[in-house]
């Protein structure tokens, strides 16, 4: 046993639906095990400002269904400096915090690795980001909800597209990862999906859309990840329209609405499992681990290893399926 008496929990970087469910799981598991919990507001910034909240089981009542994060989140440059990291550690020690659970994306995990490798404080990381781009977990918190939000939007866009012979370019989140684009493209029945992981072949896209038109398709939906190398949905629409004018072309940028909303049942269960496992892991002496889901099992991956890989390798079989299923 580790002798941990007080755990700090925080959310950091981009917010994601499911973070609240995860905070709830961390707090209640710790309280159940007789360990005190301190919420740290605004991630690493809150460590620097000693923005602490003594939490109990009631502090996390009625939040499992809420998007966003009750602990707030922030980006903090000062923490990246040697002085900043040391100040954060000293503030945690002054508050009596023995161990940490960090919920966030790649940057948050890098910060955790920095803190725990320089100072003697055990940390567990939980992958919380809608992008699904972390190694060590098949799925990250928020990805399922964000994809469902995108599908809901595509379904609505489809109604108007089909009524007017329209071609829609729908831009979704994903600067470096096309995971949301690919999954929502399949689930939304898109004609094509354009991703940062692959060069966009405009001529190929136009050929595909022309063939669809010859095959009597009256509307088309193309999903574009924001990191697509051709410069985003507006740029693409312009380039396609110059060469192909069969359809009335429209663009929709879904933007930040993809981050919000009530988490799906998948995200709530995932958040609960990972939060529960992170606290139990700390109690038995684990540290510097990414707690994730592989297959249907909760697994731990050493942070150093997790941060050496990018999770999302383009799933070629899914890309092939997009073209086959959209004939
Ligand atoms: P995300 O966790 O969603 O990837 P960011 O990349 O913005 O979000 O990271 C969140 C915060 O984590 C940053 O504002 C910074 O405080 C901290 N952080 C990110 N990268 C590092 C790093 N290499 N070293 C120390 N702290 C980092």
GROMACS .gro file of C-alpha atoms and ligand atoms in nm:
model
  354
    1UNK     CA    1   0.000   0.000   0.000
    2UNK     CA    2   0.120   0.347  -0.085
    3UNK     CA    3   0.020   0.540   0.228
    4UNK     CA    4  -0.150   0.809   0.018
    5UNK     CA    5  -0.383   1.026   0.227
    6UNK     CA    6  -0.482   1.309  -0.003
    7UNK     CA    7  -0.533   1.298  -0.380
    8UNK     CA    8  -0.554   1.604  -0.604
    9UNK     CA    9  -0.767   1.580  -0.918
   10UNK     CA   10  -0.770   1.822  -1.210
   11UNK     CA   11  -0.880   1.865  -1.570
   12UNK     CA   12  -0.654   2.041  -1.817
   13UNK     CA   13  -0.619   2.139  -2.182
   14UNK     CA   14  -0.922   2.102  -2.409
   15UNK     CA   15  -1.246   2.012  -2.230
   16UNK     CA   16  -1.434   1.698  -2.327
   17UNK     CA   17  -1.773   1.550  -2.239
   18UNK     CA   18  -1.722   1.282  -1.973
   19UNK     CA   19  -1.472   1.481  -1.767
   20UNK     CA   20  -1.734   1.543  -1.497
   21UNK     CA   21  -1.827   1.176  -1.481
   22UNK     CA   22  -1.458   1.103  -1.437
   23UNK     CA   23  -1.410   1.362  -1.160
   24UNK     CA   24  -1.709   1.206  -0.985
   25UNK     CA   25  -1.556   0.858  -1.010
   26UNK     CA   26  -1.220   0.977  -0.876
   27UNK     CA   27  -1.374   1.166  -0.584
   28UNK     CA   28  -1.615   0.893  -0.480
   29UNK     CA   29  -1.365   0.609  -0.516
   30UNK     CA   30  -1.115   0.797  -0.303
   31UNK     CA   31  -1.373   0.891  -0.038
   32UNK     CA   32  -1.492   0.530  -0.030
   33UNK     CA   33  -1.131   0.421   0.034
   34UNK     CA   34  -1.092   0.675   0.316
   35UNK     CA   35  -0.873   0.915   0.118
   36UNK     CA   36  -0.924   1.292   0.108
   37UNK     CA   37  -0.969   1.462  -0.228
   38UNK     CA   38  -0.877   1.812  -0.337
   39UNK     CA   39  -1.009   1.947  -0.665
   40UNK     CA   40  -0.759   2.171  -0.843
   41UNK     CA   41  -0.934   2.431  -1.055
   42UNK     CA   42  -0.806   2.526  -1.402
   43UNK     CA   43  -0.546   2.253  -1.435
   44UNK     CA   44  -0.181   2.348  -1.394
   45UNK     CA   45  -0.278   2.715  -1.356
   46UNK     CA   46  -0.471   2.621  -1.041
   47UNK     CA   47  -0.162   2.453  -0.898
   48UNK     CA   48   0.032   2.776  -0.945
   49UNK     CA   49  -0.250   2.982  -0.791
   50UNK     CA   50  -0.329   2.729  -0.512
   51UNK     CA   51  -0.686   2.729  -0.642
   52UNK     CA   52  -0.791   2.428  -0.435
   53UNK     CA   53  -1.133   2.286  -0.339
   54UNK     CA   54  -1.174   2.034  -0.057
   55UNK     CA   55  -1.422   1.789  -0.209
   56UNK     CA   56  -1.645   1.520  -0.066
   57UNK     CA   57  -1.892   1.273  -0.212
   58UNK     CA   58  -2.162   1.544  -0.230
   59UNK     CA   59  -1.937   1.785  -0.426
   60UNK     CA   60  -1.986   1.565  -0.731
   61UNK     CA   61  -2.361   1.507  -0.703
   62UNK     CA   62  -2.573   1.563  -1.016
   63UNK     CA   63  -2.281   1.612  -1.253
   64UNK     CA   64  -2.253   1.275  -1.429
   65UNK     CA   65  -2.470   1.399  -1.716
   66UNK     CA   66  -2.303   1.737  -1.762
   67UNK     CA   67  -2.060   1.830  -2.040
   68UNK     CA   68  -1.762   2.055  -1.968
   69UNK     CA   69  -1.582   2.029  -1.635
   70UNK     CA   70  -1.683   2.160  -1.293
   71UNK     CA   71  -1.311   2.197  -1.214
   72UNK     CA   72  -1.267   2.424  -1.517
   73UNK     CA   73  -0.971   2.385  -1.745
   74UNK     CA   74  -0.697   2.609  -1.876
   75UNK     CA   75  -0.377   2.625  -2.070
   76UNK     CA   76  -0.079   2.740  -1.866
   77UNK     CA   77   0.258   2.836  -2.012
   78UNK     CA   78   0.422   2.921  -1.679
   79UNK     CA   79   0.394   2.561  -1.563
   80UNK     CA   80   0.625   2.456  -1.847
   81UNK     CA   81   0.916   2.653  -1.698
   82UNK     CA   82   1.144   2.504  -1.429
   83UNK     CA   83   1.033   2.770  -1.179
   84UNK     CA   84   0.667   2.709  -1.264
   85UNK     CA   85   0.688   2.332  -1.217
   86UNK     CA   86   0.865   2.377  -0.883
   87UNK     CA   87   0.612   2.634  -0.762
   88UNK     CA   88   0.327   2.400  -0.854
   89UNK     CA   89   0.489   2.115  -0.662
   90UNK     CA   90   0.550   2.332  -0.354
   91UNK     CA   91   0.187   2.448  -0.353
   92UNK     CA   92   0.067   2.087  -0.377
   93UNK     CA   93   0.290   1.988  -0.085
   94UNK     CA   94   0.171   2.283   0.125
   95UNK     CA   95  -0.184   2.162   0.072
   96UNK     CA   96  -0.081   1.810   0.178
   97UNK     CA   97  -0.153   1.656  -0.161
   98UNK     CA   98   0.034   1.323  -0.194
   99UNK     CA   99  -0.075   1.210  -0.538
  100UNK     CA  100  -0.256   1.335  -0.849
  101UNK     CA  101  -0.508   1.226  -1.108
  102UNK     CA  102  -0.480   1.429  -1.429
  103UNK     CA  103  -0.761   1.424  -1.682
  104UNK     CA  104  -0.674   1.570  -2.022
  105UNK     CA  105  -0.502   1.527  -2.355
  106UNK     CA  106  -0.148   1.486  -2.477
  107UNK     CA  107  -0.021   1.817  -2.332
  108UNK     CA  108  -0.173   1.742  -1.992
  109UNK     CA  109   0.002   1.405  -1.988
  110UNK     CA  110   0.332   1.571  -2.084
  111UNK     CA  111   0.290   1.811  -1.794
  112UNK     CA  112   0.218   1.520  -1.560
  113UNK     CA  113   0.527   1.337  -1.680
  114UNK     CA  114   0.734   1.649  -1.622
  115UNK     CA  115   0.604   1.703  -1.269
  116UNK     CA  116   0.633   1.342  -1.157
  117UNK     CA  117   0.976   1.285  -1.310
  118UNK     CA  118   1.120   1.592  -1.136
  119UNK     CA  119   0.947   1.561  -0.804
  120UNK     CA  120   0.840   1.269  -0.592
  121UNK     CA  121   0.466   1.275  -0.651
  122UNK     CA  122   0.271   0.981  -0.797
  123UNK     CA  123   0.045   1.072  -1.089
  124UNK     CA  124  -0.208   0.881  -1.296
  125UNK     CA  125  -0.331   1.023  -1.628
  126UNK     CA  126  -0.673   0.968  -1.779
  127UNK     CA  127  -0.710   1.041  -2.151
  128UNK     CA  128  -0.973   1.312  -2.186
  129UNK     CA  129  -0.997   1.463  -2.533
  130UNK     CA  130  -1.255   1.448  -2.809
  131UNK     CA  131  -0.978   1.382  -3.065
  132UNK     CA  132  -0.912   1.019  -2.965
  133UNK     CA  133  -0.544   1.073  -3.039
  134UNK     CA  134  -0.370   0.928  -2.733
  135UNK     CA  135  -0.172   0.609  -2.719
  136UNK     CA  136  -0.269   0.370  -2.440
  137UNK     CA  137  -0.645   0.375  -2.490
  138UNK     CA  138  -0.863   0.263  -2.778
  139UNK     CA  139  -1.098   0.547  -2.691
  140UNK     CA  140  -1.055   0.876  -2.507
  141UNK     CA  141  -1.322   1.051  -2.297
  142UNK     CA  142  -1.546   1.266  -2.512
  143UNK     CA  143  -1.475   1.111  -2.850
  144UNK     CA  144  -1.793   0.905  -2.860
  145UNK     CA  145  -2.010   1.199  -2.756
  146UNK     CA  146  -1.843   1.433  -3.007
  147UNK     CA  147  -1.892   1.182  -3.287
  148UNK     CA  148  -2.258   1.143  -3.194
  149UNK     CA  149  -2.296   1.521  -3.203
  150UNK     CA  150  -2.145   1.530  -3.551
  151UNK     CA  151  -2.375   1.255  -3.674
  152UNK     CA  152  -2.679   1.440  -3.543
  153UNK     CA  153  -2.569   1.743  -3.744
  154UNK     CA  154  -2.497   1.538  -4.058
  155UNK     CA  155  -2.843   1.381  -4.040
  156UNK     CA  156  -3.000   1.726  -4.040
  157UNK     CA  157  -2.776   1.853  -4.317
  158UNK     CA  158  -2.869   1.547  -4.524
  159UNK     CA  159  -3.236   1.649  -4.522
  160UNK     CA  160  -3.164   1.984  -4.681
  161UNK     CA  161  -2.891   1.845  -4.909
  162UNK     CA  162  -3.126   1.584  -5.054
  163UNK     CA  163  -3.407   1.836  -5.106
  164UNK     CA  164  -3.193   2.076  -5.312
  165UNK     CA  165  -2.930   1.876  -5.504
  166UNK     CA  166  -2.665   2.009  -5.273
  167UNK     CA  167  -2.309   1.915  -5.204
  168UNK     CA  168  -2.214   1.989  -4.844
  169UNK     CA  169  -1.865   2.017  -4.706
  170UNK     CA  170  -1.894   1.963  -4.331
  171UNK     CA  171  -1.586   2.057  -4.132
  172UNK     CA  172  -1.532   1.875  -3.804
  173UNK     CA  173  -1.270   1.901  -3.530
  174UNK     CA  174  -0.935   1.726  -3.561
  175UNK     CA  175  -0.621   1.933  -3.621
  176UNK     CA  176  -0.386   1.635  -3.623
  177UNK     CA  177  -0.623   1.343  -3.602
  178UNK     CA  178  -0.894   1.244  -3.848
  179UNK     CA  179  -1.062   1.011  -3.601
  180UNK     CA  180  -1.382   1.216  -3.555
  181UNK     CA  181  -1.403   1.274  -3.931
  182UNK     CA  182  -1.358   0.911  -4.023
  183UNK     CA  183  -1.597   0.761  -3.769
  184UNK     CA  184  -1.865   1.023  -3.816
  185UNK     CA  185  -1.822   0.996  -4.193
  186UNK     CA  186  -1.897   0.625  -4.178
  187UNK     CA  187  -2.182   0.661  -3.929
  188UNK     CA  188  -2.329   0.955  -4.121
  189UNK     CA  189  -2.303   0.786  -4.463
  190UNK     CA  190  -2.069   1.047  -4.612
  191UNK     CA  191  -1.955   1.029  -4.976
  192UNK     CA  192  -1.595   1.112  -4.882
  193UNK     CA  193  -1.381   1.186  -4.578
  194UNK     CA  194  -1.076   1.413  -4.591
  195UNK     CA  195  -0.818   1.384  -4.315
  196UNK     CA  196  -0.490   1.539  -4.200
  197UNK     CA  197  -0.324   1.197  -4.224
  198UNK     CA  198  -0.366   1.185  -4.601
  199UNK     CA  199  -0.290   1.425  -4.888
  200UNK     CA  200  -0.614   1.553  -5.038
  201UNK     CA  201  -0.639   1.455  -5.404
  202UNK     CA  202  -0.885   1.713  -5.538
  203UNK     CA  203  -0.901   1.552  -5.883
  204UNK     CA  204  -0.985   1.217  -5.728
  205UNK     CA  205  -1.257   1.379  -5.517
  206UNK     CA  206  -1.407   1.552  -5.822
  207UNK     CA  207  -1.398   1.226  -6.018
  208UNK     CA  208  -1.580   1.052  -5.735
  209UNK     CA  209  -1.845   1.325  -5.711
  210UNK     CA  210  -1.895   1.325  -6.089
  211UNK     CA  211  -1.937   0.948  -6.093
  212UNK     CA  212  -2.191   0.976  -5.809
  213UNK     CA  213  -2.382   1.236  -6.011
  214UNK     CA  214  -2.381   1.012  -6.320
  215UNK     CA  215  -2.510   0.735  -6.095
  216UNK     CA  216  -2.803   0.960  -6.010
  217UNK     CA  217  -2.700   1.071  -5.664
  218UNK     CA  218  -2.885   1.391  -5.598
  219UNK     CA  219  -2.679   1.511  -5.304
  220UNK     CA  220  -2.345   1.450  -5.139
  221UNK     CA  221  -2.181   1.506  -4.804
  222UNK     CA  222  -1.806   1.534  -4.765
  223UNK     CA  223  -1.658   1.537  -4.416
  224UNK     CA  224  -1.344   1.746  -4.378
  225UNK     CA  225  -1.125   1.732  -4.066
  226UNK     CA  226  -1.009   2.083  -3.970
  227UNK     CA  227  -0.645   1.975  -4.012
  228UNK     CA  228  -0.699   1.860  -4.371
  229UNK     CA  229  -0.401   1.979  -4.571
  230UNK     CA  230  -0.601   2.145  -4.849
  231UNK     CA  231  -0.684   2.435  -4.615
  232UNK     CA  232  -1.023   2.352  -4.469
  233UNK     CA  233  -1.378   2.319  -4.594
  234UNK     CA  234  -1.416   2.668  -4.751
  235UNK     CA  235  -1.098   2.633  -4.951
  236UNK     CA  236  -1.197   2.289  -5.068
  237UNK     CA  237  -1.544   2.398  -5.167
  238UNK     CA  238  -1.393   2.679  -5.373
  239UNK     CA  239  -1.151   2.450  -5.554
  240UNK     CA  240  -1.416   2.188  -5.625
  241UNK     CA  241  -1.670   2.444  -5.751
  242UNK     CA  242  -1.417   2.582  -6.000
  243UNK     CA  243  -1.409   2.246  -6.180
  244UNK     CA  244  -1.744   2.084  -6.102
  245UNK     CA  245  -2.071   2.272  -6.092
  246UNK     CA  246  -2.334   1.998  -6.088
  247UNK     CA  247  -2.431   2.067  -5.730
  248UNK     CA  248  -2.518   2.376  -5.533
  249UNK     CA  249  -2.220   2.374  -5.293
  250UNK     CA  250  -2.254   2.465  -4.925
  251UNK     CA  251  -2.016   2.463  -4.631
  252UNK     CA  252  -2.091   2.400  -4.264
  253UNK     CA  253  -1.828   2.436  -3.993
  254UNK     CA  254  -1.946   2.254  -3.682
  255UNK     CA  255  -1.686   2.411  -3.452
  256UNK     CA  256  -1.713   2.415  -3.075
  257UNK     CA  257  -2.056   2.263  -3.048
  258UNK     CA  258  -1.866   1.933  -3.087
  259UNK     CA  259  -1.706   1.985  -2.746
  260UNK     CA  260  -2.026   2.033  -2.550
  261UNK     CA  261  -2.331   1.836  -2.456
  262UNK     CA  262  -2.428   1.561  -2.223
  263UNK     CA  263  -2.184   1.267  -2.242
  264UNK     CA  264  -2.303   0.948  -2.412
  265UNK     CA  265  -2.353   0.633  -2.206
  266UNK     CA  266  -2.026   0.504  -2.354
  267UNK     CA  267  -1.834   0.808  -2.230
  268UNK     CA  268  -1.997   0.799  -1.886
  269UNK     CA  269  -1.909   0.434  -1.836
  270UNK     CA  270  -1.558   0.483  -1.973
  271UNK     CA  271  -1.505   0.786  -1.746
  272UNK     CA  272  -1.630   0.595  -1.442
  273UNK     CA  273  -1.410   0.294  -1.515
  274UNK     CA  274  -1.095   0.497  -1.574
  275UNK     CA  275  -1.147   0.724  -1.270
  276UNK     CA  276  -1.214   0.424  -1.046
  277UNK     CA  277  -0.905   0.239  -1.179
  278UNK     CA  278  -0.678   0.544  -1.148
  279UNK     CA  279  -0.749   0.584  -0.776
  280UNK     CA  280  -0.719   0.212  -0.708
  281UNK     CA  281  -0.392   0.214  -0.901
  282UNK     CA  282  -0.251   0.497  -0.689
  283UNK     CA  283  -0.352   0.318  -0.371
  284UNK     CA  284  -0.156   0.006  -0.463
  285UNK     CA  285   0.150   0.212  -0.552
  286UNK     CA  286   0.126   0.274  -0.927
  287UNK     CA  287   0.250   0.601  -1.072
  288UNK     CA  288   0.322   0.766  -1.408
  289UNK     CA  289   0.069   0.555  -1.593
  290UNK     CA  290  -0.186   0.633  -1.861
  291UNK     CA  291  -0.505   0.455  -1.761
  292UNK     CA  292  -0.695   0.347  -2.070
  293UNK     CA  293  -0.924   0.098  -2.233
  294UNK     CA  294  -0.788  -0.177  -2.461
  295UNK     CA  295  -1.044  -0.417  -2.596
  296UNK     CA  296  -1.284  -0.421  -2.305
  297UNK     CA  297  -1.018  -0.412  -2.035
  298UNK     CA  298  -0.883  -0.123  -1.834
  299UNK     CA  299  -0.507  -0.121  -1.879
  300UNK     CA  300  -0.215   0.094  -1.766
  301UNK     CA  301   0.060   0.209  -2.000
  302UNK     CA  302   0.374   0.379  -1.863
  303UNK     CA  303   0.348   0.750  -1.941
  304UNK     CA  304   0.688   0.757  -2.111
  305UNK     CA  305   0.574   0.489  -2.352
  306UNK     CA  306   0.233   0.645  -2.410
  307UNK     CA  307   0.388   0.980  -2.497
  308UNK     CA  308   0.627   0.826  -2.748
  309UNK     CA  309   0.349   0.721  -2.981
  310UNK     CA  310   0.065   0.890  -3.158
  311UNK     CA  311  -0.239   0.675  -3.117
  312UNK     CA  312  -0.425   0.736  -3.436
  313UNK     CA  313  -0.287   0.543  -3.727
  314UNK     CA  314  -0.515   0.589  -4.025
  315UNK     CA  315  -0.745   0.290  -4.031
  316UNK     CA  316  -0.711   0.201  -4.400
  317UNK     CA  317  -0.986  -0.061  -4.383
  318UNK     CA  318  -1.231   0.204  -4.264
  319UNK     CA  319  -1.119   0.445  -4.538
  320UNK     CA  320  -1.176   0.175  -4.799
  321UNK     CA  321  -1.520   0.115  -4.651
  322UNK     CA  322  -1.613   0.483  -4.694
  323UNK     CA  323  -1.564   0.456  -5.073
  324UNK     CA  324  -1.732   0.118  -5.107
  325UNK     CA  325  -2.038   0.203  -4.899
  326UNK     CA  326  -2.094   0.538  -5.068
  327UNK     CA  327  -2.133   0.418  -5.430
  328LIG     P1  328  -0.428   1.893  -2.400
  328LIG     O1  329  -0.400   1.834  -2.266
  328LIG     O2  330  -0.573   1.895  -2.433
  328LIG     O3  331  -0.342   1.830  -2.508
  328LIG     P2  332  -0.255   2.131  -2.405
  328LIG     O4  333  -0.163   2.076  -2.508
  328LIG     O5  334  -0.295   2.272  -2.417
  328LIG     O6  335  -0.391   2.048  -2.394
  328LIG     O7  336  -0.185   2.110  -2.263
  328LIG     C1  337  -0.246   2.150  -2.144
  328LIG     C2  338  -0.146   2.210  -2.050
  328LIG     O8  339  -0.051   2.110  -2.014
  328LIG     C3  340  -0.061   2.322  -2.106
  328LIG     O9  341  -0.125   2.446  -2.101
  328LIG     C4  342   0.060   2.320  -2.014
  328LIG    O10  343   0.030   2.383  -1.892
  328LIG     C5  344   0.076   2.171  -1.989
  328LIG     N1  345   0.178   2.116  -2.081
  328LIG     C6  346   0.162   2.087  -2.212
  328LIG     N2  347   0.277   2.040  -2.266
  328LIG     C7  348   0.367   2.040  -2.166
  328LIG     C8  349   0.507   2.005  -2.155
  328LIG     N3  350   0.574   1.958  -2.260
  328LIG     N4  351   0.567   2.020  -2.035
  328LIG     C9  352   0.498   2.067  -1.928
  328LIG     N5  353   0.369   2.102  -1.932
  328LIG    C10  354   0.304   2.090  -2.048
   0.00000   0.00000   0.00000
